[in-house]
Short mmCIF file of C-alpha atoms in Angstrom, two decimals:
data_model
loop_
_atom_site.label_atom_id
_atom_site.label_comp_id
_atom_site.label_asym_id
_atom_site.label_seq_id
_atom_site.Cartn_x
_atom_site.Cartn_y
_atom_site.Cartn_z
CA MET A 1 -57.13 0.06 -24.21
CA LYS A 2 -55.71 3.17 -22.37
CA ASN A 3 -54.51 6.42 -23.99
CA THR A 4 -51.23 6.56 -22.40
CA LYS A 5 -49.51 9.81 -21.56
CA TYR A 6 -46.08 10.53 -21.97
CA VAL A 7 -43.94 12.54 -20.13
CA PHE A 8 -39.85 13.32 -21.31
CA VAL A 9 -37.34 14.26 -19.22
CA THR A 10 -34.74 16.48 -20.51
CA GLY A 11 -30.79 17.35 -19.03
CA GLY A 12 -29.78 20.55 -19.38
CA VAL A 13 -26.54 22.72 -17.93
CA THR A 14 -24.28 19.74 -16.87
CA SER A 15 -25.14 16.48 -16.15
CA SER A 16 -25.20 14.97 -13.46
CA LEU A 17 -28.49 16.92 -12.08
CA GLY A 18 -31.05 14.24 -10.42
CA LYS A 19 -32.79 13.23 -14.05
CA GLY A 20 -33.34 9.44 -12.73
CA ILE A 21 -34.43 11.25 -9.28
CA ILE A 22 -36.53 13.33 -10.60
CA ALA A 23 -38.18 11.39 -13.19
CA ALA A 24 -38.79 8.32 -10.22
CA SER A 25 -40.26 10.78 -7.84
CA LEU A 26 -43.17 11.96 -10.23
CA ALA A 27 -43.56 8.45 -10.62
CA LYS A 28 -44.02 7.59 -7.22
CA LEU A 29 -46.48 10.97 -6.74
CA LEU A 30 -48.98 9.88 -9.43
CA GLN A 31 -48.72 6.19 -8.80
CA GLU A 32 -50.16 7.61 -5.07
CA ARG A 33 -52.70 8.94 -6.60
CA GLY A 34 -53.79 5.81 -8.79
CA TYR A 35 -51.85 6.36 -12.14
CA SER A 36 -50.18 3.05 -13.54
CA VAL A 37 -46.76 4.68 -14.24
CA THR A 38 -43.59 3.00 -15.57
CA ILE A 39 -39.69 5.15 -16.27
CA GLN A 40 -37.45 3.96 -18.96
CA LYS A 41 -33.79 5.69 -20.15
CA LEU A 42 -32.20 6.16 -23.50
CA ASP A 43 -29.05 6.11 -22.70
CA PRO A 44 -27.09 7.60 -26.24
CA TYR A 45 -24.22 5.32 -25.69
CA ILE A 46 -23.33 3.00 -28.72
CA ASN A 47 -22.91 0.17 -26.26
CA ILE A 48 -25.71 -2.22 -26.98
CA ASP A 49 -26.00 -2.21 -23.26
CA PRO A 50 -23.96 -1.28 -20.10
CA GLY A 51 -22.90 -5.56 -19.59
CA THR A 52 -19.15 -4.87 -21.00
CA LEU A 53 -18.67 -1.56 -19.03
CA ASN A 54 -16.50 -1.07 -16.95
CA PRO A 55 -18.32 0.08 -13.77
CA TYR A 56 -15.71 2.51 -12.99
CA GLU A 57 -16.99 4.65 -16.39
CA HIS A 58 -20.76 3.96 -15.73
CA GLY A 59 -21.33 2.76 -12.05
CA GLU A 60 -23.06 -0.08 -11.69
CA CYS A 61 -24.91 -2.98 -13.88
CA TYR A 62 -28.52 -3.12 -12.69
CA VAL A 63 -29.84 -6.51 -13.93
CA THR A 64 -34.46 -7.30 -14.75
CA ASP A 65 -35.94 -10.02 -14.30
CA ASP A 66 -35.73 -10.91 -18.17
CA GLY A 67 -31.95 -10.87 -18.11
CA ALA A 68 -31.53 -7.79 -19.20
CA GLU A 69 -28.38 -5.89 -18.64
CA THR A 70 -29.28 -2.34 -17.75
CA ASP A 71 -27.91 1.51 -16.95
CA LEU A 72 -28.27 2.04 -12.65
CA ASP A 73 -31.07 4.86 -13.25
CA LEU A 74 -33.36 1.70 -13.42
CA GLY A 75 -32.82 0.54 -9.68
CA HIS A 76 -33.61 3.99 -8.79
CA TYR A 77 -37.46 3.42 -10.60
CA GLU A 78 -37.40 0.00 -8.97
CA ARG A 79 -36.65 1.06 -5.21
CA PHE A 80 -39.29 4.56 -5.97
CA LEU A 81 -41.78 2.20 -7.18
CA ASN A 82 -42.19 -0.85 -6.16
CA ILE A 83 -42.18 -2.79 -9.57
CA PRO A 84 -40.87 -5.40 -11.61
CA THR A 85 -38.05 -3.09 -14.97
CA SER A 86 -37.46 -5.18 -18.05
CA GLN A 87 -35.23 -4.63 -21.73
CA ALA A 88 -37.85 -1.82 -22.81
CA ASN A 89 -37.58 -0.05 -20.01
CA ASN A 90 -34.09 1.05 -20.96
CA VAL A 91 -32.78 1.65 -24.58
CA THR A 92 -29.53 1.95 -25.72
CA THR A 93 -28.23 4.27 -29.13
CA GLY A 94 -26.29 1.03 -30.16
CA ARG A 95 -29.27 -1.05 -29.90
CA ILE A 96 -31.38 0.91 -31.75
CA TYR A 97 -28.65 1.07 -34.32
CA GLN A 98 -27.70 -2.92 -34.32
CA SER A 99 -31.59 -2.96 -35.26
CA VAL A 100 -31.85 -0.59 -37.62
CA ILE A 101 -28.76 -2.26 -39.57
CA ASP A 102 -30.22 -5.53 -39.53
CA LYS A 103 -33.77 -4.77 -40.74
CA GLU A 104 -31.35 -3.14 -43.35
CA ARG A 105 -29.62 -6.64 -43.96
CA ARG A 106 -32.88 -8.54 -44.68
CA GLY A 107 -34.35 -5.86 -47.15
CA GLU A 108 -37.26 -3.92 -44.87
CA PHE A 109 -36.33 -0.98 -45.90
CA LEU A 110 -36.91 -1.87 -49.93
CA GLY A 111 -34.31 -0.06 -51.21
CA LYS A 112 -34.10 3.06 -49.32
CA THR A 113 -31.39 4.83 -48.51
CA VAL A 114 -31.26 4.04 -44.79
CA GLN A 115 -30.88 7.09 -42.51
CA VAL A 116 -30.60 9.08 -38.92
CA ILE A 117 -34.79 10.71 -40.28
CA PRO A 118 -36.50 8.81 -40.62
CA HIS A 119 -35.22 5.46 -39.54
CA ILE A 120 -33.08 5.70 -37.10
CA THR A 121 -35.91 8.08 -35.57
CA ASN A 122 -38.41 6.33 -36.25
CA GLU A 123 -36.69 3.20 -34.16
CA ILE A 124 -36.49 5.55 -30.92
CA LYS A 125 -40.41 6.41 -31.05
CA GLU A 126 -40.97 2.88 -31.54
CA ARG A 127 -39.14 2.50 -28.74
CA ILE A 128 -41.04 4.96 -26.60
CA GLN A 129 -43.74 4.07 -27.38
CA ILE A 130 -43.67 -0.42 -26.96
CA LEU A 131 -44.45 0.07 -23.34
CA GLY A 132 -47.40 2.32 -24.01
CA LYS A 133 -48.77 -0.56 -26.39
CA THR A 134 -49.24 -2.52 -24.05
CA GLY A 135 -52.64 -0.74 -21.97
CA ASP A 136 -50.82 -1.44 -19.07
CA TYR A 137 -50.28 1.99 -18.00
CA ASP A 138 -51.47 5.31 -18.08
CA VAL A 139 -48.61 7.40 -18.18
CA ILE A 140 -44.99 6.44 -19.46
CA ILE A 141 -41.93 8.81 -18.09
CA THR A 142 -39.14 8.41 -20.35
CA GLU A 143 -35.41 10.05 -19.36
CA ILE A 144 -33.87 10.74 -21.94
CA GLY A 145 -30.05 10.07 -21.37
CA GLY A 146 -26.80 12.84 -21.16
CA THR A 147 -26.85 16.36 -21.48
CA VAL A 148 -28.84 19.29 -24.52
CA GLY A 149 -26.77 20.10 -26.59
CA ASP A 150 -24.60 16.95 -26.51
CA ILE A 151 -24.33 15.52 -30.30
CA GLU A 152 -24.83 11.67 -29.42
CA SER A 153 -28.41 12.16 -27.53
CA LEU A 154 -30.16 14.50 -30.85
CA PRO A 155 -31.28 11.90 -32.27
CA TYR A 156 -33.54 11.66 -29.29
CA VAL A 157 -34.01 15.16 -29.16
CA GLU A 158 -35.34 14.81 -32.40
CA SER A 159 -37.64 11.72 -32.05
CA VAL A 160 -39.14 13.77 -29.25
CA ARG A 161 -39.91 16.34 -31.43
CA GLN A 162 -42.00 13.93 -33.94
CA LEU A 163 -43.35 12.07 -31.10
CA LEU A 164 -44.68 15.71 -28.95
CA TRP A 165 -46.89 16.87 -33.71
CA GLU A 166 -47.84 13.54 -33.73
CA LEU A 167 -49.34 12.56 -29.99
CA GLY A 168 -50.75 15.31 -29.90
CA ASP A 169 -51.80 18.38 -27.36
CA ASN A 170 -51.74 16.91 -23.69
CA ASN A 171 -50.78 13.23 -24.83
CA ALA A 172 -47.12 14.00 -24.11
CA ILE A 173 -44.67 17.46 -22.40
CA VAL A 174 -41.31 17.44 -22.02
CA ILE A 175 -39.74 18.38 -18.49
CA HIS A 176 -36.69 20.44 -18.46
CA LEU A 177 -34.50 19.17 -15.37
CA THR A 178 -31.58 22.56 -14.94
CA LEU A 179 -28.87 24.05 -12.79
CA ILE A 180 -29.81 27.54 -11.88
CA PRO A 181 -25.54 28.32 -9.83
CA TYR A 182 -24.92 30.39 -7.27
CA LEU A 183 -21.67 32.43 -7.64
CA ALA A 184 -20.24 33.51 -4.47
CA ALA A 185 -18.74 36.64 -5.42
CA ALA A 186 -21.68 38.24 -6.87
CA GLY A 187 -23.67 36.77 -3.77
CA GLU A 188 -25.87 35.94 -6.74
CA LEU A 189 -28.04 32.79 -8.62
CA LYS A 190 -27.30 33.34 -12.29
CA THR A 191 -30.20 32.18 -14.39
CA LYS A 192 -27.79 32.48 -17.89
CA PRO A 193 -26.99 29.48 -17.78
CA THR A 194 -31.09 27.79 -17.94
CA GLN A 195 -31.83 30.73 -20.50
CA HIS A 196 -29.16 29.13 -22.70
CA SER A 197 -29.89 25.37 -22.11
CA VAL A 198 -33.67 25.89 -23.78
CA LYS A 199 -32.81 28.06 -25.64
CA MET A 200 -30.49 25.68 -27.06
CA LEU A 201 -33.55 22.87 -27.08
CA MET A 202 -35.94 25.37 -28.39
CA GLN A 203 -33.59 24.99 -31.58
CA SER A 204 -33.87 21.67 -31.83
CA GLY A 205 -37.91 21.97 -32.10
CA VAL A 206 -38.39 21.09 -28.39
CA SER A 207 -39.73 23.73 -25.85
CA PRO A 208 -40.02 22.10 -22.37
CA ASP A 209 -43.46 22.65 -20.78
CA VAL A 210 -41.72 22.23 -17.26
CA LEU A 211 -38.29 23.85 -15.87
CA VAL A 212 -37.37 21.63 -12.72
CA CYS A 213 -34.40 23.57 -11.73
CA ARG A 214 -31.70 22.08 -8.77
CA SER A 215 -29.98 24.77 -6.97
CA GLU A 216 -28.01 24.83 -3.50
CA HIS A 217 -30.15 28.23 -2.45
CA PRO A 218 -34.08 28.80 -2.37
CA ILE A 219 -35.13 30.19 -6.29
CA SER A 220 -37.45 33.71 -5.52
CA ASP A 221 -40.49 34.51 -6.96
CA ASP A 222 -38.70 37.33 -8.73
CA ILE A 223 -36.64 34.39 -10.09
CA LYS A 224 -38.65 32.41 -11.50
CA ARG A 225 -40.44 35.15 -12.64
CA LYS A 226 -37.44 35.71 -14.71
CA LEU A 227 -36.97 31.71 -16.25
CA ALA A 228 -40.80 31.63 -17.17
CA LEU A 229 -39.84 35.10 -19.16
CA PHE A 230 -36.84 34.15 -21.30
CA CYS A 231 -38.51 30.23 -21.30
CA ASN A 232 -41.75 30.22 -22.18
CA VAL A 233 -42.68 28.63 -19.28
CA LYS A 234 -45.70 29.94 -16.78
CA LYS A 235 -44.24 30.77 -13.58
CA GLU A 236 -46.20 27.96 -11.74
CA ASP A 237 -44.24 25.78 -13.93
CA VAL A 238 -41.01 26.44 -12.76
CA ILE A 239 -40.34 24.34 -10.24
CA SER A 240 -37.34 24.55 -7.32
CA SER A 241 -35.31 21.13 -6.91
CA LEU A 242 -33.28 22.30 -3.91
CA ASP A 243 -30.35 20.03 -3.31
CA ALA A 244 -32.49 17.61 -0.32
CA GLU A 245 -29.78 15.48 2.41
CA THR A 246 -31.49 11.54 0.73
CA ILE A 247 -32.50 11.16 -1.74
CA TYR A 248 -35.35 9.30 -0.75
CA ASP A 249 -36.60 13.33 0.33
CA VAL A 250 -37.31 14.02 -3.68
CA PRO A 251 -41.17 12.68 -3.04
CA ASN A 252 -42.06 15.02 -0.63
CA LEU A 253 -40.28 18.26 -1.88
CA MET A 254 -41.47 17.81 -5.22
CA PHE A 255 -44.84 17.39 -4.06
CA TYR A 256 -44.58 20.10 -2.00
CA GLU A 257 -43.53 22.97 -5.12
CA GLY A 258 -46.73 20.88 -7.15
CA LEU A 259 -44.85 19.72 -9.78
CA ASP A 260 -47.75 16.10 -10.57
CA LYS A 261 -50.31 18.68 -10.19
CA VAL A 262 -48.50 20.48 -13.15
CA VAL A 263 -48.01 17.10 -14.73
CA LEU A 264 -50.96 16.63 -14.68
CA LYS A 265 -52.38 19.71 -15.46
CA LYS A 266 -50.58 19.79 -19.09
CA LEU A 267 -52.08 16.12 -19.17
CA ASN A 268 -55.17 16.09 -18.90
CA LEU A 269 -55.71 14.01 -16.02
CA CYS A 270 -57.53 14.29 -12.90
CA ASP A 271 -55.62 15.57 -9.50
CA ASN A 272 -58.53 14.55 -7.11
CA ASP A 273 -56.78 11.62 -5.19
CA GLN A 274 -53.84 13.64 -3.28
CA PRO A 275 -50.96 11.55 -2.58
CA LYS A 276 -50.50 10.27 1.40
CA LEU A 277 -46.86 8.57 0.70
CA VAL A 278 -48.25 7.01 4.08
CA GLU A 279 -45.85 4.11 4.62
CA TRP A 280 -42.76 5.90 2.12
CA ASN A 281 -42.69 8.47 5.30
CA LYS A 282 -42.67 5.78 8.11
CA PHE A 283 -39.25 4.26 5.52
CA LEU A 284 -38.31 8.19 6.22
CA ASP A 285 -39.55 8.55 10.10
CA LYS A 286 -36.89 5.42 11.03
CA HIS A 287 -34.27 6.12 8.31
CA LYS A 288 -34.30 9.35 9.63
CA SER A 289 -34.38 8.46 13.56
CA PRO A 290 -32.24 5.29 13.77
CA LYS A 291 -32.15 3.62 17.34
CA ASN A 292 -28.93 2.51 17.00
CA LYS A 293 -25.99 2.61 14.45
CA VAL A 294 -23.66 -0.59 13.01
CA LYS A 295 -19.91 -0.10 10.58
CA ILE A 296 -20.37 -2.44 8.28
CA GLY A 297 -16.98 -3.32 6.10
CA LEU A 298 -18.12 -2.90 2.04
CA ILE A 299 -15.44 -5.30 0.68
CA GLY A 300 -14.62 -4.82 -3.29
CA LYS A 301 -12.59 -3.58 -5.98
CA TYR A 302 -14.30 -0.40 -7.51
CA VAL A 303 -14.75 1.52 -4.09
CA GLU A 304 -13.09 4.68 -5.23
CA LEU A 305 -16.95 4.81 -6.75
CA HIS A 306 -19.24 4.67 -4.36
CA ASP A 307 -22.58 4.23 -7.61
CA ALA A 308 -20.60 0.86 -8.38
CA TYR A 309 -22.55 -0.76 -5.75
CA LYS A 310 -24.99 1.57 -5.49
CA SER A 311 -28.33 -0.77 -5.08
CA ILE A 312 -26.05 -2.60 -2.42
CA SER A 313 -25.78 0.19 -0.23
CA GLU A 314 -29.95 1.59 -0.85
CA ALA A 315 -30.23 -2.06 0.11
CA PHE A 316 -28.51 -0.98 3.14
CA ILE A 317 -30.41 1.74 4.27
CA HIS A 318 -33.98 0.03 3.67
CA ALA A 319 -32.96 -2.84 5.89
CA GLY A 320 -31.48 -0.27 7.72
CA ALA A 321 -34.51 1.31 8.26
CA ALA A 322 -36.24 -1.58 8.81
CA ASN A 323 -34.51 -2.58 11.96
CA GLU A 324 -34.01 0.82 12.81
CA VAL A 325 -29.93 0.96 12.57
CA LYS A 326 -28.44 3.53 11.03
CA VAL A 327 -26.09 1.70 8.50
CA LYS A 328 -22.78 2.97 8.13
CA ILE A 329 -20.19 1.66 4.84
CA GLN A 330 -16.70 1.26 5.48
CA TRP A 331 -15.49 0.94 2.32
CA ILE A 332 -12.34 -0.63 1.61
CA HIS A 333 -10.52 -1.63 -1.17
CA SER A 334 -9.39 -5.32 -1.74
CA GLU A 335 -6.58 -4.96 -3.23
CA ASP A 336 -4.83 -2.74 -0.01
CA LEU A 337 -5.96 -5.29 2.13
CA THR A 338 -2.69 -8.46 3.79
CA LEU A 339 -3.58 -11.33 6.16
CA GLU A 340 -0.74 -9.36 8.34
CA ASN A 341 -2.72 -5.63 7.47
CA ILE A 342 -6.45 -6.65 7.81
CA PRO A 343 -6.74 -7.06 11.82
CA ARG A 344 -6.16 -3.20 11.84
CA LYS A 345 -7.72 -2.27 8.87
CA LEU A 346 -11.23 -4.86 10.09
CA LYS A 347 -10.52 -3.37 12.98
CA GLY A 348 -14.36 -2.06 14.90
CA LEU A 349 -16.34 -3.64 12.09
CA ASP A 350 -19.80 -5.04 13.35
CA ALA A 351 -20.49 -6.74 9.77
CA ILE A 352 -18.44 -7.84 5.99
CA LEU A 353 -19.67 -8.31 2.71
CA VAL A 354 -17.35 -9.05 0.21
CA ALA A 355 -18.43 -7.69 -3.20
CA PRO A 356 -19.08 -8.86 -6.54
CA GLY A 357 -16.61 -8.13 -9.29
CA PHE A 358 -15.33 -9.33 -12.47
CA GLY A 359 -11.26 -10.80 -12.86
CA THR A 360 -8.33 -11.82 -10.65
CA ARG A 361 -7.37 -8.06 -9.08
CA GLY A 362 -8.64 -8.03 -5.87
CA THR A 363 -9.03 -11.59 -5.19
CA ASP A 364 -6.73 -12.01 -2.74
CA GLY A 365 -7.84 -9.66 -0.47
CA LYS A 366 -11.29 -10.50 -0.15
CA ILE A 367 -10.33 -13.94 0.70
CA ASP A 368 -8.45 -12.76 3.20
CA ALA A 369 -11.34 -11.44 4.70
CA VAL A 370 -13.42 -14.42 4.60
CA ARG A 371 -10.95 -15.52 6.77
CA HIS A 372 -11.39 -13.10 9.51
CA ALA A 373 -14.99 -13.00 9.12
CA ARG A 374 -14.75 -16.83 9.26
CA GLU A 375 -12.28 -17.46 12.26
CA ASN A 376 -13.42 -14.29 14.19
CA LYS A 377 -17.12 -14.87 14.24
CA ILE A 378 -18.53 -11.95 12.51
CA PRO A 379 -21.36 -11.50 9.79
CA PHE A 380 -20.49 -11.91 6.73
CA LEU A 381 -22.54 -11.78 3.49
CA GLY A 382 -20.74 -12.57 0.38
CA ILE A 383 -22.38 -11.90 -3.17
CA CYS A 384 -21.40 -13.70 -6.12
CA LEU A 385 -18.40 -13.57 -6.54
CA GLY A 386 -18.15 -12.60 -2.57
CA MET A 387 -19.30 -16.21 -2.52
CA GLN A 388 -17.09 -17.71 -4.32
CA THR A 389 -14.24 -16.14 -2.64
CA ALA A 390 -16.39 -17.26 0.41
CA VAL A 391 -16.36 -21.22 -0.50
CA ILE A 392 -12.54 -20.56 -2.08
CA GLU A 393 -11.28 -19.64 1.39
CA PHE A 394 -12.58 -22.50 3.03
CA ALA A 395 -11.36 -25.54 0.76
CA ARG A 396 -7.75 -23.91 1.10
CA ASN A 397 -8.33 -23.14 5.11
CA VAL A 398 -9.96 -25.74 6.67
CA VAL A 399 -10.64 -29.10 3.57
CA GLY A 400 -7.10 -28.43 3.46
CA ILE A 401 -7.08 -28.04 -0.03
CA LYS A 402 -3.52 -25.59 -0.47
CA ASP A 403 -3.99 -25.18 -4.42
CA ALA A 404 -7.77 -24.47 -4.40
CA ASN A 405 -9.53 -21.79 -6.82
CA SER A 406 -11.34 -20.22 -9.58
CA LEU A 407 -10.83 -21.41 -13.57
CA GLU A 408 -11.69 -17.11 -13.24
CA MET A 409 -8.68 -16.15 -11.85
CA ASP A 410 -5.95 -19.31 -12.83
CA LYS A 411 -6.70 -20.68 -15.99
CA ASN A 412 -4.65 -23.53 -15.04
CA CYS A 413 -5.75 -24.08 -11.51
CA ALA A 414 -5.49 -28.06 -10.46
CA ASN A 415 -8.57 -27.55 -7.54
CA PRO A 416 -11.02 -25.42 -8.98
CA VAL A 417 -13.85 -25.17 -7.08
CA ILE A 418 -15.49 -22.68 -8.39
CA ASN A 419 -15.90 -23.84 -12.27
CA LEU A 420 -16.79 -22.27 -15.96
CA MET A 421 -20.71 -23.11 -15.70
CA GLU A 422 -21.35 -26.11 -18.76
CA ASP A 423 -22.97 -23.40 -20.55
CA GLN A 424 -20.64 -21.06 -20.64
CA LYS A 425 -17.26 -23.38 -22.30
CA ASP A 426 -18.69 -22.69 -26.16
CA ILE A 427 -19.13 -19.23 -25.99
CA THR A 428 -16.59 -16.63 -27.15
CA GLN A 429 -18.61 -13.36 -27.23
CA LYS A 430 -19.16 -11.04 -23.89
CA GLY A 431 -22.21 -9.18 -24.25
CA GLY A 432 -25.34 -10.39 -23.13
CA THR A 433 -24.04 -14.23 -23.06
CA MET A 434 -23.55 -14.74 -18.62
CA ARG A 435 -26.53 -16.74 -16.61
CA LEU A 436 -28.75 -13.39 -16.52
CA GLY A 437 -32.27 -12.80 -15.10
CA ALA A 438 -33.94 -13.81 -12.85
CA TRP A 439 -33.58 -18.12 -11.47
CA ASP A 440 -35.49 -20.21 -9.40
CA CYS A 441 -33.80 -21.61 -5.84
CA LYS A 442 -34.87 -23.97 -3.46
CA ILE A 443 -33.93 -23.43 0.10
CA SER A 444 -33.76 -25.62 3.10
CA GLU A 445 -35.86 -25.55 5.89
CA ASP A 446 -33.18 -25.69 8.28
CA SER A 447 -31.25 -23.13 6.98
CA ARG A 448 -30.70 -18.80 8.07
CA VAL A 449 -31.75 -17.72 4.61
CA PHE A 450 -35.20 -19.59 5.22
CA ASN A 451 -35.22 -17.98 8.39
CA ALA A 452 -34.68 -14.39 6.30
CA TYR A 453 -37.42 -15.41 3.56
CA LYS A 454 -40.03 -17.25 5.28
CA SER A 455 -39.90 -19.38 1.75
CA GLU A 456 -39.09 -22.71 0.70
CA LEU A 457 -39.12 -20.99 -3.21
CA ILE A 458 -37.38 -18.32 -3.49
CA SER A 459 -36.74 -16.37 -7.15
CA GLU A 460 -33.58 -13.96 -7.06
CA ARG A 461 -31.54 -12.77 -10.19
CA HIS A 462 -28.37 -13.50 -11.65
CA ARG A 463 -25.78 -11.87 -13.55
CA HIS A 464 -22.63 -14.55 -13.13
CA ARG A 465 -20.50 -17.13 -15.86
CA TYR A 466 -18.78 -19.89 -13.41
CA GLU A 467 -20.47 -21.31 -10.49
CA LEU A 468 -19.53 -23.78 -7.76
CA ASN A 469 -17.41 -26.93 -8.74
CA ASN A 470 -20.74 -30.15 -7.49
CA ASP A 471 -17.10 -32.46 -8.10
CA TYR A 472 -16.30 -30.50 -4.70
CA ILE A 473 -19.66 -30.55 -2.54
CA LYS A 474 -18.88 -34.03 -0.56
CA GLN A 475 -15.40 -32.40 0.74
CA LEU A 476 -16.47 -29.16 1.15
CA THR A 477 -20.38 -30.65 3.74
CA ASP A 478 -18.41 -32.99 5.15
CA ALA A 479 -15.73 -30.17 6.90
CA GLY A 480 -18.96 -27.97 7.69
CA LEU A 481 -19.57 -25.76 4.84
CA ASN A 482 -23.82 -26.46 4.51
CA ILE A 483 -24.98 -26.13 0.86
CA THR A 484 -28.38 -24.79 1.78
CA GLY A 485 -30.53 -23.29 -1.57
CA ILE A 486 -29.76 -25.05 -5.42
CA ASN A 487 -31.82 -23.90 -8.23
CA PRO A 488 -33.89 -27.50 -9.12
CA LYS A 489 -33.47 -27.54 -12.75
CA THR A 490 -29.99 -27.19 -12.78
CA GLY A 491 -28.56 -28.30 -9.86
CA LEU A 492 -26.55 -25.96 -9.41
CA VAL A 493 -25.40 -23.92 -5.99
CA GLU A 494 -26.94 -20.90 -4.56
CA ILE A 495 -26.07 -20.51 -1.88
CA ILE A 496 -23.99 -21.76 1.48
CA GLU A 497 -23.87 -21.18 5.19
CA LEU A 498 -21.22 -22.39 7.77
CA LYS A 499 -22.24 -24.37 10.81
CA ASP A 500 -19.89 -23.14 13.55
CA HIS A 501 -21.09 -19.67 13.18
CA PRO A 502 -22.97 -17.08 14.03
CA TRP A 503 -24.49 -15.38 10.43
CA PHE A 504 -22.29 -16.86 7.35
CA VAL A 505 -23.80 -16.47 4.10
CA GLY A 506 -22.71 -16.12 0.40
CA VAL A 507 -24.79 -15.98 -2.22
CA GLN A 508 -24.54 -16.58 -5.81
CA TYR A 509 -27.61 -13.96 -7.26
CA HIS A 510 -27.97 -11.00 -6.25
CA PRO A 511 -29.75 -10.03 -3.73
CA GLU A 512 -29.18 -6.20 -3.49
CA TYR A 513 -31.36 -5.45 -7.05
CA LYS A 514 -34.46 -6.59 -5.64
CA SER A 515 -34.85 -4.44 -2.74
CA THR A 516 -37.25 -1.50 -2.43
CA VAL A 517 -37.99 1.31 -0.19
CA LEU A 518 -41.90 -0.58 0.59
CA ASN A 519 -40.08 -3.86 0.62
CA PRO A 520 -36.76 -4.01 1.93
CA HIS A 521 -34.58 -7.28 0.66
CA PRO A 522 -35.25 -9.83 4.08
CA LEU A 523 -31.35 -11.37 3.30
CA PHE A 524 -30.37 -7.92 4.16
CA VAL A 525 -32.92 -6.76 6.96
CA GLU A 526 -31.24 -10.20 8.66
CA PHE A 527 -27.77 -9.46 7.58
CA VAL A 528 -28.26 -6.20 9.59
CA ASP A 529 -29.90 -7.50 12.26
CA ALA A 530 -27.09 -10.16 13.07
CA ALA A 531 -24.57 -6.70 12.38
CA LEU A 532 -26.91 -4.43 14.99
CA GLN A 533 -26.16 -8.14 17.63
CA TYR A 534 -22.59 -8.36 17.27
CA SER A 535 -22.31 -5.20 17.67
CA LEU A 536 -24.37 -4.25 20.54
CA LYS A 537 -22.69 -8.06 22.46
CA LYS A 538 -19.40 -6.83 22.02
CA THR A 539 -20.88 -3.61 23.99
CA ASN A 540 -21.41 -5.70 26.66
CA ILE A 541 -18.73 -6.91 26.91
CA LYS A 542 -16.56 -4.10 27.15
#
């Protein structure tokens, strides 16, 4: 069995510094050197998982193959490493406390007083080491959510302190990501916030082994020496992390700074195989030097916060590079759309994507956007609720079922073309009760999606309660709607297409979750290509 090493990534001074990107970049470099690596995220909030959180609160809820509803950082991990994550890769304080309380109720603590130390910290340490004990990984990188000093993060920092002592030298290290702000009035970079952040971390008994310093300006050797002196690290262990043009530049930047070499040395691991990043840099070259550009409208109800659709926007980057096309996303709020203003608001788009979502707010605008795409032969992709709104629009305006709707939008709907799934009807709790994770789909060979996947059987990730009502399939198909993907076990409709349209696809699943740098999702690749062909056709007509 492998002697798994552990790297803990903490953050200081402020949130949103990019711990997830630094963790993913380091993991990518170690992977390129031949090491087996995975990343996990410890989230300090008391929710069991982010599945019940409003996207405005925490951004996108990312779903893994095993049905875990997780933090969006796991999407970054998969996109960088091109390997799947699981429930074990994301732990929340809520899940920790729930497990400990369940054990107490079962009498597993033999009458002991249950306390943060040792019971909560022991549970955290056990969760941290689950992946390491599989024997599948050389290195586990653990990102600790929040900022050092936050009261809710203290049990995690204490658990790291204990693990550093238990695992011993060269088996676990701490990387502290911090900010070196630039004061324009003084014309100087200031190290004091980082000094105080490290001091606060050391007060908890944890001394960082490596400092990664975010900054808008280059960090001089003098500043690195000063940080090394006051933060108790070597100068070569102070890594500069300047603002990058794109997150996909960060692995190269960290390689040039020597982050991976510093980590390998501290973990007593061989650093012979230099990272080549050949395929990664091919992707970057295509991404930065596109031959064409397209404008795709993303119709959603949370567009004020782009992170609510993080996997979709990243999938467009991957598919754009595959087509050597720059994809410009036009973020359009579905609540702002009406039949009257749609021609103006959607003017100039080369394709339309109607995004996932829950609830009635903004649904009418999505339905009107679908109609615009259908009637004007604009390439269309509907995901989850986007697919369902496409069915509703088609049923109303083509089949002639004027009151067609979803039971999610109207509980008393007379013609529910979108119905609550049978196994959802007796469920009352919200958290973790949807149809989640990877499910199979059998594709018709004479379909556009088959041209994309080149396979008759696929597996995609889901997150929904409602489905296309099979009682209406005959009416829909007779009017020109093609059912081109079905779950072979349940008979649920997974994919719809339109006969008389250049590219119109709706999917019940979430293809964006499986798009990575090295494996752009085929459906997004085909969709972007359809947008390109539409754009070129418009140009030729002019």
